[in-house]
Tab-separated table of C-alpha atoms and ligand atoms in Angstrom:
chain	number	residue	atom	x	y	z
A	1	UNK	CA	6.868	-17.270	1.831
A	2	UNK	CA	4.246	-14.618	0.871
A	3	UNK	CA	1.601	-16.371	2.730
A	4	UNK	CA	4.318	-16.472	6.061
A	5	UNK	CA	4.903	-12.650	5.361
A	6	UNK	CA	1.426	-11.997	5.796
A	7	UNK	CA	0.959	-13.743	8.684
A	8	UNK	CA	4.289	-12.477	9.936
A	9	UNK	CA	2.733	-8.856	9.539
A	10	UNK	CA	-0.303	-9.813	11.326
A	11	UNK	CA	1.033	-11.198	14.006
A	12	UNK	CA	3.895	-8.252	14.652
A	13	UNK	CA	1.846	-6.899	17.049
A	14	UNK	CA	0.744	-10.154	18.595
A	15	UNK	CA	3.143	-12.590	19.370
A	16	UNK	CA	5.336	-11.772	22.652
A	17	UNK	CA	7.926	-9.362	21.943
A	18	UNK	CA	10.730	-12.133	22.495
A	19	UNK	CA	9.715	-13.777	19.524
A	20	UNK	CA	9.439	-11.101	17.511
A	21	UNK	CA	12.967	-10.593	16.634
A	22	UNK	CA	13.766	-14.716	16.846
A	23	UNK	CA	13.932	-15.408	12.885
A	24	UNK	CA	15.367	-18.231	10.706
A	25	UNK	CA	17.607	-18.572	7.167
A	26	UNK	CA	15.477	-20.525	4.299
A	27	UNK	CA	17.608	-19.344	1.872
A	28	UNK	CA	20.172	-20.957	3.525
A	29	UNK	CA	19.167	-24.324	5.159
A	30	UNK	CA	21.080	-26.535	2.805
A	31	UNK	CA	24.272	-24.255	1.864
A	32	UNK	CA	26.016	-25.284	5.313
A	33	UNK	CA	25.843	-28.745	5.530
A	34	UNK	CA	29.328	-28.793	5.324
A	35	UNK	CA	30.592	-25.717	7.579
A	36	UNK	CA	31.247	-26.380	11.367
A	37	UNK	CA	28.657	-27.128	13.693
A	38	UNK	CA	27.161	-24.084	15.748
A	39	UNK	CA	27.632	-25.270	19.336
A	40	UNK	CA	25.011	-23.883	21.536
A	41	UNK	CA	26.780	-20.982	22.643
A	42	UNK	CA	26.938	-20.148	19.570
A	43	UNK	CA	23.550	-20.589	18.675
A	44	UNK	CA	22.998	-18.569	22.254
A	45	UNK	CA	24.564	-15.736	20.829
A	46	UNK	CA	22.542	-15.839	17.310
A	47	UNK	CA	19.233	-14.924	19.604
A	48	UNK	CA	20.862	-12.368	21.235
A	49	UNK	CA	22.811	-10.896	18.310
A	50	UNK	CA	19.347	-10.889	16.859
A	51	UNK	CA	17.938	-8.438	19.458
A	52	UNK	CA	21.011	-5.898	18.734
A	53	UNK	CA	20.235	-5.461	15.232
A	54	UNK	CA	19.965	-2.104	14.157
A	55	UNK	CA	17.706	-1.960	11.159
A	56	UNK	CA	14.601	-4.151	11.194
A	57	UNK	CA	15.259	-7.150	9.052
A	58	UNK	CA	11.643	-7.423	7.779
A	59	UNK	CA	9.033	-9.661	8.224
A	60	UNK	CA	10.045	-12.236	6.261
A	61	UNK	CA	13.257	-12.591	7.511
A	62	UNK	CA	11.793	-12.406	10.854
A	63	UNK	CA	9.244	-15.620	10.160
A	64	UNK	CA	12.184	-17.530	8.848
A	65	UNK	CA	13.850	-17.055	12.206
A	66	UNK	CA	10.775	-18.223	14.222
A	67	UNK	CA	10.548	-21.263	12.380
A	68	UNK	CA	14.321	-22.277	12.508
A	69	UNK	CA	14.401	-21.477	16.032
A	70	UNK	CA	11.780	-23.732	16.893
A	71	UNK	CA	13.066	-26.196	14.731
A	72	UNK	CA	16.747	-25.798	16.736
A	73	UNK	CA	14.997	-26.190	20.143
A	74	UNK	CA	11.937	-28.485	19.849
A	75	UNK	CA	12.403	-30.225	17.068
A	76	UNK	CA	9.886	-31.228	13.911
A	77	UNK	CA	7.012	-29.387	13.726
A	78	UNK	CA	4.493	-30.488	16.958
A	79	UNK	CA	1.851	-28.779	16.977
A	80	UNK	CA	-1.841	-29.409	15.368
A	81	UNK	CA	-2.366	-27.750	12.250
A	82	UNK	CA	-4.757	-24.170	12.795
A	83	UNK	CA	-7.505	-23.583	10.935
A	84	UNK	CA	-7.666	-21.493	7.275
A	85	UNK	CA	-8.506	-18.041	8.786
A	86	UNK	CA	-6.252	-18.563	12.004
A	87	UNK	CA	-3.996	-16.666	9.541
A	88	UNK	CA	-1.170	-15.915	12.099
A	89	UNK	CA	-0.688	-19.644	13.551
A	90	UNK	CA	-1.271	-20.873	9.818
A	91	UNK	CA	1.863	-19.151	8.702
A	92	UNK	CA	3.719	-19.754	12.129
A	93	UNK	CA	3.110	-23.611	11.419
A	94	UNK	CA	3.425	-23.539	7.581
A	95	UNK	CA	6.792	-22.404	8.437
A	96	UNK	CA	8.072	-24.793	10.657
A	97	UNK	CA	6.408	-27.308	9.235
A	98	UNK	CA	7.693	-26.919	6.080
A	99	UNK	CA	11.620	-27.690	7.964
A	100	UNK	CA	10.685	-31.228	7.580
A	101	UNK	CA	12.950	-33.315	9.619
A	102	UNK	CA	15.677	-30.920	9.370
A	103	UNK	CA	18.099	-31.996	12.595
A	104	UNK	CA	18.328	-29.321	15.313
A	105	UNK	CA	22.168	-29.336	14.640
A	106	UNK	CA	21.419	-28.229	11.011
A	107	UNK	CA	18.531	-25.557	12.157
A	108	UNK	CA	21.409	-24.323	14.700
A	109	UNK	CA	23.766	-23.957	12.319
A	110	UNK	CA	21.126	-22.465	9.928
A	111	UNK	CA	20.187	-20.182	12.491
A	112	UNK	CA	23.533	-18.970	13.535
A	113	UNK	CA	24.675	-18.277	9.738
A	114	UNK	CA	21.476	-16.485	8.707
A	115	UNK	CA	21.927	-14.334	11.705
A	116	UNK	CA	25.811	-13.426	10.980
A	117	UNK	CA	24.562	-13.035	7.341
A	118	UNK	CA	22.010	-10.380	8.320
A	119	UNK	CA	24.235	-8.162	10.655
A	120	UNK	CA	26.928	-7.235	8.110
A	121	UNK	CA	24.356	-6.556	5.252
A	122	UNK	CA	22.202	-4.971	7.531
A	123	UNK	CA	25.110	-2.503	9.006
A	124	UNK	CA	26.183	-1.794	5.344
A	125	UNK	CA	22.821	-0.986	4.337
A	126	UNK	CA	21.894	1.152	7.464
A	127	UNK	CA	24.978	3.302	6.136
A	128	UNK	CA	23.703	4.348	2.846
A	129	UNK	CA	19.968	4.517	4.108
A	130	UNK	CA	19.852	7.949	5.237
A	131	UNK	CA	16.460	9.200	3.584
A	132	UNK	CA	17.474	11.364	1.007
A	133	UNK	CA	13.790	11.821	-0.245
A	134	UNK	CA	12.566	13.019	2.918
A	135	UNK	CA	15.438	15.114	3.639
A	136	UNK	CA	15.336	16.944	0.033
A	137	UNK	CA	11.264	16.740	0.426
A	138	UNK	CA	10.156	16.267	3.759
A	139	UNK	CA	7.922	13.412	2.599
A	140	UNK	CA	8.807	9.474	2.610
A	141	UNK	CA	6.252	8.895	0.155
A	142	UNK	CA	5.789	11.474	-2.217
A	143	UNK	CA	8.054	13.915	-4.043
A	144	UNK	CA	6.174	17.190	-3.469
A	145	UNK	CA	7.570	20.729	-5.402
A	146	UNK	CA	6.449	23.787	-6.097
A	147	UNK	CA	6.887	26.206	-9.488
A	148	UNK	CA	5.534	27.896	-12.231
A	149	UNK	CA	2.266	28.326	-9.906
A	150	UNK	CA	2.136	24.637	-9.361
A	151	UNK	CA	2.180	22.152	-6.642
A	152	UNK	CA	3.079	18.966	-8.055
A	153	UNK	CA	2.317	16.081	-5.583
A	154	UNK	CA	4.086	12.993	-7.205
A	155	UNK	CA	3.041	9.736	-5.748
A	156	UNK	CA	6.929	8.072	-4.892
A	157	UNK	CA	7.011	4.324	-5.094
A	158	UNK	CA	7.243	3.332	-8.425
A	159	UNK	CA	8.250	-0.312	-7.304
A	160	UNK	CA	5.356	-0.848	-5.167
A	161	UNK	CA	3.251	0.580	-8.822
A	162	UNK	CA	2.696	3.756	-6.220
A	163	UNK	CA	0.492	1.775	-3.968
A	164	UNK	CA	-1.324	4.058	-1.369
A	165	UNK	CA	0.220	2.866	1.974
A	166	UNK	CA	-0.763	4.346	5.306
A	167	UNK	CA	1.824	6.348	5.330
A	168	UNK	CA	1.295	7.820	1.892
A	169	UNK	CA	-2.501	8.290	2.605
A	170	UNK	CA	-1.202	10.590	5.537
A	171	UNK	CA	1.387	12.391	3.579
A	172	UNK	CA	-1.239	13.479	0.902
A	173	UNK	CA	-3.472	14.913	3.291
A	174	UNK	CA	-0.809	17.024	5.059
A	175	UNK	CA	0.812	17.592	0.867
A	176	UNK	CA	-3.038	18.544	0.258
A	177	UNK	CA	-3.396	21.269	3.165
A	178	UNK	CA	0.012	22.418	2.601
A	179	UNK	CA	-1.225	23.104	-1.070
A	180	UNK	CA	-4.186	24.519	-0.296
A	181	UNK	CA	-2.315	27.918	1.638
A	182	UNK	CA	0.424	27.902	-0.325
A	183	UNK	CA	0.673	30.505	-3.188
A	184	UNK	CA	0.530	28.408	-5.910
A	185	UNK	CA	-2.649	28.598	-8.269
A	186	UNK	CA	-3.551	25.022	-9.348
A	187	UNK	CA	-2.092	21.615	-7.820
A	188	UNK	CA	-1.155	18.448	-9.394
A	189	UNK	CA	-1.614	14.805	-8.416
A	190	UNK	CA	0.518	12.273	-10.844
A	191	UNK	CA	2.772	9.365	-10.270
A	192	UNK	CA	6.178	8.684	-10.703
A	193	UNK	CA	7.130	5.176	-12.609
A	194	UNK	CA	5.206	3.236	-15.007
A	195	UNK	CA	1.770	3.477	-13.274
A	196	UNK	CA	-0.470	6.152	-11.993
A	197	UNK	CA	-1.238	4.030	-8.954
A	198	UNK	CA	-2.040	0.767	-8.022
A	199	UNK	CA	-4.821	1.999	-5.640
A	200	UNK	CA	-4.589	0.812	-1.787
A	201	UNK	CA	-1.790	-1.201	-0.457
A	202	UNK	CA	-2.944	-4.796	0.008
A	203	UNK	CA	-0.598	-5.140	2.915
A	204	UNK	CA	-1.918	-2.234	4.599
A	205	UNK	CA	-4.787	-5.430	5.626
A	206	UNK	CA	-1.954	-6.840	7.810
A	207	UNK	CA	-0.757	-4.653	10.342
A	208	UNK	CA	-3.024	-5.583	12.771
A	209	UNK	CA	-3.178	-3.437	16.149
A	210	UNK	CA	-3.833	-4.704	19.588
A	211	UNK	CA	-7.659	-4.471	19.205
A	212	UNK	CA	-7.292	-6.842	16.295
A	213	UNK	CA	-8.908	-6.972	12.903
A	214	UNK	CA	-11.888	-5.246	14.312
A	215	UNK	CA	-10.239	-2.250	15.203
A	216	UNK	CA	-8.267	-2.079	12.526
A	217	UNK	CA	-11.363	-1.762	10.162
A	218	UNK	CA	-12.273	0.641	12.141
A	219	UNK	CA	-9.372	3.202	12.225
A	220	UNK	CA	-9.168	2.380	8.658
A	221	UNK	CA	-12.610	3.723	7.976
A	222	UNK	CA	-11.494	6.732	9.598
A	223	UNK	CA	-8.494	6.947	7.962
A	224	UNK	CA	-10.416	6.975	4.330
A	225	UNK	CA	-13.203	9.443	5.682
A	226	UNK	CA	-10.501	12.145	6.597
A	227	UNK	CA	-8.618	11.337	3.352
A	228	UNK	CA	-11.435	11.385	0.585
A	229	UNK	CA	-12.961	14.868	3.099
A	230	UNK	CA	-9.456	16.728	2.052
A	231	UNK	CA	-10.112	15.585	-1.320
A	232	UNK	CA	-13.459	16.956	-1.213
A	233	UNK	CA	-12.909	20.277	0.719
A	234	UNK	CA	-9.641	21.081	-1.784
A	235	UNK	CA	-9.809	24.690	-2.580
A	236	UNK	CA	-7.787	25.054	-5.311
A	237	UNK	CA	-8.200	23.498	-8.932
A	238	UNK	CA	-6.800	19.786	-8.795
A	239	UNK	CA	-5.907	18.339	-11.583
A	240	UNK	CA	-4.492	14.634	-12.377
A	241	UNK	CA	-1.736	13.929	-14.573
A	242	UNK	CA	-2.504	10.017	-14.956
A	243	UNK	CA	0.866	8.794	-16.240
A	244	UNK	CA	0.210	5.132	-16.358
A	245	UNK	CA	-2.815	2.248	-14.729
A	246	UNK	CA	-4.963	3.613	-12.058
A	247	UNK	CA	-6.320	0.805	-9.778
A	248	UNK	CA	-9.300	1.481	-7.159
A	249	UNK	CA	-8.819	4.252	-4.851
A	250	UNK	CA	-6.686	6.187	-7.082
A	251	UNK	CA	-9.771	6.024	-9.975
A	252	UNK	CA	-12.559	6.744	-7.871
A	253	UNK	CA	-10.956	9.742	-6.380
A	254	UNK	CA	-10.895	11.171	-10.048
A	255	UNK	CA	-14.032	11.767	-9.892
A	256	UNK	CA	-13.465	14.644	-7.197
A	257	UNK	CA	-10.826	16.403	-9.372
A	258	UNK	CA	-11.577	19.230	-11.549
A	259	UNK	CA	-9.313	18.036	-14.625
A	260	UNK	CA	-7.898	14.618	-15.539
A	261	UNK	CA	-5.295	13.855	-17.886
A	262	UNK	CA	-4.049	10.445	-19.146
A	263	UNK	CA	-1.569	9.144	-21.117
A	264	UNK	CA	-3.017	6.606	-23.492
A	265	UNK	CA	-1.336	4.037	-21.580
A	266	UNK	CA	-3.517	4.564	-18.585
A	267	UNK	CA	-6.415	1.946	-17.850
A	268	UNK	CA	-8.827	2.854	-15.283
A	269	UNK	CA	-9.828	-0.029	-12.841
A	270	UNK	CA	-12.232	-0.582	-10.045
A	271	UNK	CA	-12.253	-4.325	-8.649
A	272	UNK	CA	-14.006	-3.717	-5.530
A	273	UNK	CA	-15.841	-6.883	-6.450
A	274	UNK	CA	-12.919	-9.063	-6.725
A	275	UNK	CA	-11.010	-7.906	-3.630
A	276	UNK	CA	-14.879	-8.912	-1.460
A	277	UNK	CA	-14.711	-4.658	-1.110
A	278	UNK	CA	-17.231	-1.238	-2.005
A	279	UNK	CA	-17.127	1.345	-4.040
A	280	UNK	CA	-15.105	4.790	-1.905
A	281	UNK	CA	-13.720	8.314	-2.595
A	282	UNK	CA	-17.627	9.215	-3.276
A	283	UNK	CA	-17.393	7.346	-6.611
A	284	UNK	CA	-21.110	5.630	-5.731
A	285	UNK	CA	-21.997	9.492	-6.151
A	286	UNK	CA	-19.971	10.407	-8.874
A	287	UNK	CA	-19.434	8.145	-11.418
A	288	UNK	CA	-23.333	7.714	-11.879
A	289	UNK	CA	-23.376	11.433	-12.444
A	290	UNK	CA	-20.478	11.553	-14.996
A	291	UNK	CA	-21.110	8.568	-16.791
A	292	UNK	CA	-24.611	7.413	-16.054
A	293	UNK	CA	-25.450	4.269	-13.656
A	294	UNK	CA	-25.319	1.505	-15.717
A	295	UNK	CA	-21.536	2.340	-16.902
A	296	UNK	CA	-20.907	3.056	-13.007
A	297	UNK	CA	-22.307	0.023	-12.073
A	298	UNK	CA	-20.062	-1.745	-14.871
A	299	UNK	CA	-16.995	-0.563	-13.382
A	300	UNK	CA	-17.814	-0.169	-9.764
A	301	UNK	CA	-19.860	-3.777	-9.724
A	302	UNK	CA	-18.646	-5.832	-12.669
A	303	UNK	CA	-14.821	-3.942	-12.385
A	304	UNK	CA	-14.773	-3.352	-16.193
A	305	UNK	CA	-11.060	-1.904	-17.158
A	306	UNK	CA	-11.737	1.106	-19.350
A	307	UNK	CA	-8.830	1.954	-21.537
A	308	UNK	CA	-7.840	5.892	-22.004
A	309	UNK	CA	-10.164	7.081	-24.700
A	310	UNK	CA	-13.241	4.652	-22.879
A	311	UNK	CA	-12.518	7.071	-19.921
A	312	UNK	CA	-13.167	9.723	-21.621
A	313	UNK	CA	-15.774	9.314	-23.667
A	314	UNK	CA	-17.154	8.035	-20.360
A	315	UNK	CA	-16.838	11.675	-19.006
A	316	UNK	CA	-14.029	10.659	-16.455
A	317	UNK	CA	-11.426	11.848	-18.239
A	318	UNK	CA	-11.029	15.545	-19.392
A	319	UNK	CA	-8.361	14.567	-22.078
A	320	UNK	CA	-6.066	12.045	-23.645
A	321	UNK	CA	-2.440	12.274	-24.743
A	322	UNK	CA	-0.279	10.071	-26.808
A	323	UNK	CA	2.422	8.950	-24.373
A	324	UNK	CA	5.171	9.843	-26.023
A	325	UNK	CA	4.361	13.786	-25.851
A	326	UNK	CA	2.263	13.471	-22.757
A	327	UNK	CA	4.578	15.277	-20.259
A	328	UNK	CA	5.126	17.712	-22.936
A	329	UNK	CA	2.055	18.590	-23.818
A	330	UNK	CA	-0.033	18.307	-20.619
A	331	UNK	CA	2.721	20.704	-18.603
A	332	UNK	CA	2.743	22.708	-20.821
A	333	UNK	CA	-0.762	22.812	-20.482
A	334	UNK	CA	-0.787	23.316	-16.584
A	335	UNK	CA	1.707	26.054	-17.210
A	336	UNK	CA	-0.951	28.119	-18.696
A	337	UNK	CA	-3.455	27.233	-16.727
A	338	UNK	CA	-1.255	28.065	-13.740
A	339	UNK	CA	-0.493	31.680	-15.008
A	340	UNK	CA	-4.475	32.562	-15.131
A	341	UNK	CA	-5.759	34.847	-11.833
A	342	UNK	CA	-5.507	32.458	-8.832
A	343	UNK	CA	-8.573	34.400	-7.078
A	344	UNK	CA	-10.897	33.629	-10.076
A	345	UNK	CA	-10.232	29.832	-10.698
A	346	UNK	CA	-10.519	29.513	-6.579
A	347	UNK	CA	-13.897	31.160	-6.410
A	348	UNK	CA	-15.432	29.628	-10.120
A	349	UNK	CA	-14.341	26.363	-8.342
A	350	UNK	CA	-15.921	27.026	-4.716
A	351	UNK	CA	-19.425	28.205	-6.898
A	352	UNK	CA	-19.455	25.006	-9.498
A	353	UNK	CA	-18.493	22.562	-6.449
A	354	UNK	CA	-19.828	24.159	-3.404
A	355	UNK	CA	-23.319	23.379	-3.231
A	356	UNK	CA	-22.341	19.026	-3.514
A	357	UNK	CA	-19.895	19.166	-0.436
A	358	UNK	CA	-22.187	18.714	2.165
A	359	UNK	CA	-23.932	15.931	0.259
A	360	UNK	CA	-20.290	14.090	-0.841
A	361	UNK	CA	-19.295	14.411	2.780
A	362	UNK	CA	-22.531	12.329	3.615
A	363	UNK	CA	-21.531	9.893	0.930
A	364	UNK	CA	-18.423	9.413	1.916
A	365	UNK	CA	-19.167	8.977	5.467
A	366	UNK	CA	-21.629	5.923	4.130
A	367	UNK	CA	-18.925	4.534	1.936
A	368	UNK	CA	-16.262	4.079	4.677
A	369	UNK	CA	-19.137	2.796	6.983
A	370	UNK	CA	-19.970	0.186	4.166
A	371	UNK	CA	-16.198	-0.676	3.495
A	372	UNK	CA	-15.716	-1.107	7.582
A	373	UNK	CA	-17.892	-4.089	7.172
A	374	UNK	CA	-16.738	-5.466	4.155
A	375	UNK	CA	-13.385	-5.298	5.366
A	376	UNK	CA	-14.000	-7.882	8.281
A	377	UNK	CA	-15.741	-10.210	5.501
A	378	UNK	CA	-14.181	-13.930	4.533
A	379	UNK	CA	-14.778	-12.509	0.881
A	380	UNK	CA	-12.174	-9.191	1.314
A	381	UNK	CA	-9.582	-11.343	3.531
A	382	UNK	CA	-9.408	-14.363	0.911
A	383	UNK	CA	-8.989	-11.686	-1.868
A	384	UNK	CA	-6.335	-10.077	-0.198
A	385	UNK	CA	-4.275	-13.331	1.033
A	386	UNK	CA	-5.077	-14.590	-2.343
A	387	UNK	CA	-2.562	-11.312	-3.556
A	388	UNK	CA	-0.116	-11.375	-0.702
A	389	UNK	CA	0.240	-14.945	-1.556
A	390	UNK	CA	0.532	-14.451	-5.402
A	391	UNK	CA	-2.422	-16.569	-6.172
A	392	UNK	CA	-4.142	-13.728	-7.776
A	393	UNK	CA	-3.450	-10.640	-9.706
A	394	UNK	CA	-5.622	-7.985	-11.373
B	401	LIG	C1	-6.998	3.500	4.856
B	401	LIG	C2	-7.412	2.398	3.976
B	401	LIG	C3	-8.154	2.902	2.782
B	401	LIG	C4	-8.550	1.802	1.844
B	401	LIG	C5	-9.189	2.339	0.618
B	401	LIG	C6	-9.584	1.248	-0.300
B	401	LIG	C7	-9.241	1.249	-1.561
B	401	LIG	C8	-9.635	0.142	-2.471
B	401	LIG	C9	-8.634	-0.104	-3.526
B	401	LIG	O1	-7.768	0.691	-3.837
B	401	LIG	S1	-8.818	-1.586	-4.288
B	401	LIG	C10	-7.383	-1.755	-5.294
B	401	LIG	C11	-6.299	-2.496	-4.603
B	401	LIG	N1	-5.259	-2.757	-5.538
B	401	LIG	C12	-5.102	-3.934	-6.143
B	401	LIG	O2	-5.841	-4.869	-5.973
B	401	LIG	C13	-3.899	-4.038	-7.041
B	401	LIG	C14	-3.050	-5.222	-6.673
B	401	LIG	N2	-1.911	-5.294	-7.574
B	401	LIG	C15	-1.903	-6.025	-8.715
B	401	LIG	O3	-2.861	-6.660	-9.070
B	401	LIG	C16	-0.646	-5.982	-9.532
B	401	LIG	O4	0.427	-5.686	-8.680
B	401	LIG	C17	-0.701	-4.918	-10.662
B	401	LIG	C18	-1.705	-5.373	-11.732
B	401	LIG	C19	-1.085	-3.549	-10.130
B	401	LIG	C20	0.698	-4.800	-11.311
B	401	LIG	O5	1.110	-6.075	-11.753
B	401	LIG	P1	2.623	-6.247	-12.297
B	401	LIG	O6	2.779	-7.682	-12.635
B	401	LIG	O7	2.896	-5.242	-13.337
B	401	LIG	O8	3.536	-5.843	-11.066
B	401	LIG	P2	3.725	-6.598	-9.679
B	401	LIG	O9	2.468	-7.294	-9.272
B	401	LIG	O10	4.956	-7.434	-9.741
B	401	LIG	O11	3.919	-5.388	-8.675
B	401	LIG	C21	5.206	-4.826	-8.419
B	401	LIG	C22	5.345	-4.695	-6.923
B	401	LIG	O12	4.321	-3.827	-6.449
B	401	LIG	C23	3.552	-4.470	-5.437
B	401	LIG	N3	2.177	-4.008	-5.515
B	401	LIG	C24	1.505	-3.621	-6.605
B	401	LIG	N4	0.274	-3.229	-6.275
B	401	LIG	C25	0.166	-3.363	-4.932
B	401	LIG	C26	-0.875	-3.121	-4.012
B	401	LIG	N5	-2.046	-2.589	-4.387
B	401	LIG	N6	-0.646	-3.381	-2.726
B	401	LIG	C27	0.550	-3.862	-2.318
B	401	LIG	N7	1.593	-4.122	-3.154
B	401	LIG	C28	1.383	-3.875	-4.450
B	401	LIG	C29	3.667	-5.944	-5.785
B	401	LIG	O13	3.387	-6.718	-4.651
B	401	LIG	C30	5.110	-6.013	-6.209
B	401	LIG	O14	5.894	-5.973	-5.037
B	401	LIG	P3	7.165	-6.931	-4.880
B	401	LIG	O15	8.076	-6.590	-6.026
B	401	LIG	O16	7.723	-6.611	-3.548
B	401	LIG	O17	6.628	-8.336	-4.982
């Protein structure tokens, strides 16, 4: 089902818009043996019920539909099977195929449940939906506030482990440049759940634009280069409260903060190896400087997992809190940090980091340029269906 879902995603923006909202039931296909047979009126009026459905039912839903729908007007799965990386007919076929033999009464019937199934939960749901994050916070994303002198951006998906998804890497950058003019004197970056963050969203690979995967590299590369340069040109001191893990983008961006603090439950991991991908966020600069390049090259090559206190005897990490008092004792920290003259810390900051911008902006225009490539590679698009499909975990 993972494996469908990712081909479902990738092929959103390819398949003819008809059969994008065509889905079919698995869940379902042997709980209404016994009900009445759909006729095919009714079935007629699944597919167009389909079409009228308010909320999107998600892509999984949706690839269950395909495949029942087929199966309801054609039959068995007919077709030859596509190759390994022909990722979107893969999962297309894997789906039907995986009907069997199931009669085209049943996949009618199947169909025609699953679809009345989805328009009353989907109605209920759309009426609690309303977005009460980004109506108390203007962000979908993030919870973003503002006191005591600081702007606390909170990465806000604890269930996704705070993955960075494209949306989120957009609502930093606007959080960031909202920060940087607002009158607050130092801003935070922290995470709300059990982990800091689990570093870039894996299904971020599968939204896959008209261009195709070519493109998509591409506007991804420029996505990262604008998102590591507002890192880089931050005014202000920045300063990481690392609540929990921090996986790959979300590590080698510490290395552009001026102050890092972790709970001793954090773990700091970089598996740019494993996932076929480079070293970003200027990290091929940075971590050599701050902890020499054979312990850069351990984490950024070999993707050693440093624990809390390896982090900062590394140099990574400013300081390390027990985490029972580490919200305690860090804010109150920032607090005081917060009530010191704004104008001083902003220009002691500009002098220390000033004279490495030009040179991080060159890195990080080389990183993204690296990571274009390695996105297109066999080696990054096995790693990543390998997660999607829950072969493979950090
Ligand atoms: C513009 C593009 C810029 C690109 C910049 C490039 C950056 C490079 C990187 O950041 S590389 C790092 C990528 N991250 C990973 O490889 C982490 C993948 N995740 C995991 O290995 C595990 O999820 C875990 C070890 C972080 C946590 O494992 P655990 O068992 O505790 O939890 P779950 O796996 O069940 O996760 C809970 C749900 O969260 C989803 N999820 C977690 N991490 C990611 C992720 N990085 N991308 C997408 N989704 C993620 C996971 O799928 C679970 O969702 P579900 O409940 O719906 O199944």
């Amino acid at each position: 089902v993972a494996m469908a879902y990712l081909a479902w995603r990738l092929a959103q923006r390819w398949w003819p818009s008809s059969l994008q909202v065509i889905s079919f039931p698995v869940v379902q296909l042997h709980l209404n043996r016994t009900a009445m047979r759909a006729s095919q009126k009714d079935f007629e009026n699944a597919v167009n019920q389909v079409k009228l459905l308010k909320k999107d039912p998600g892509n999984e839903v949706k690839l269950k539909l395909y495949a029942l729908y087929k199966q309801a007007t054609e039959g068995p799965c007919n077709m030859p099977k596509p190759g390994v990386f022909d990722l979107i007919n893969k999962a297309k076929w894997d789906a039907w195929n995986a009907l069997g033999s199931l009669p085209k009464e049943t996949a009618r019937q199947n169909y025609v449940d699953l679809v009345s199934s989805l328009s009353s939960s989907l109605e209920s749901s759309s009426q609690v939906e309303p977005g009460t994050d980004r109506k108390s916070t203007g962000y979908e994303t993030l919870m973003v506030t503002s006191e005591d002198g600081i702007t606390k951006i909170m990465l806000n998906r604890p269930t996704k482990k705070n993955a960075l998804n494209v949306e989120m890497y957009h609502e930093i950058m606007h959080a960031l440049k909202a920060a940087s003019k607002d009158d607050s004197a130092i801003t935070v970056l922290t995470g709300n759940g059990d982990y800091y963050s689990s570093g870039n969203d894996l299904t971020n690979f599968t939204d896959i634009p008209p261009g195709g995967v070519e493109e998509k590299a591409k506007n991804g590369a420029i996505l990262l280069r604008e998102f590591v340069g507002c890192f880089i040109d931050f005014p202000k001191p920045l300063i990481a409260v690392v609540n929990g893990p921090a996986v790959g983008i979300s590590v080698t961006l510490l290395g552009l903060f001026d102050a890092v603090y972790a709970s001793d439950r954090a773990t700091f991991h970089t598996p740019f190896s494993h996932l076929g991908q480079s070293p970003e966020g200027c990290s091929s600069y940075t971590f050599p400087k701050i902890m020499s390049p054979v312990k850069a090259i351990e984490m950024l090559v070999f993707g050693k997992k440093l624990t809390a206190g390896e982090a900062c005897a590394q140099g990574l990490v400013t300081e390390v809190f027990p985490d029972s008092t580490f919200q305690k004792e860090v804010w109150t920290r920032l607090k005081a940090f917060a009530k010191l003259p704004a104008n001083a810390m902003r220009i002691s900051k500009e002098i220390i980091r000033n004279r490495e911008k030009e040179k991080l902006h060159a890195v990080n225009a080389e990183e993204c340029s690296v990571l274009q490539g390695r996105w297109l590679s066999d080696e990054c698009m096995n790693a990543v269906m390998n997660f999607l499909s829950r072969k493979s975990k950090l």
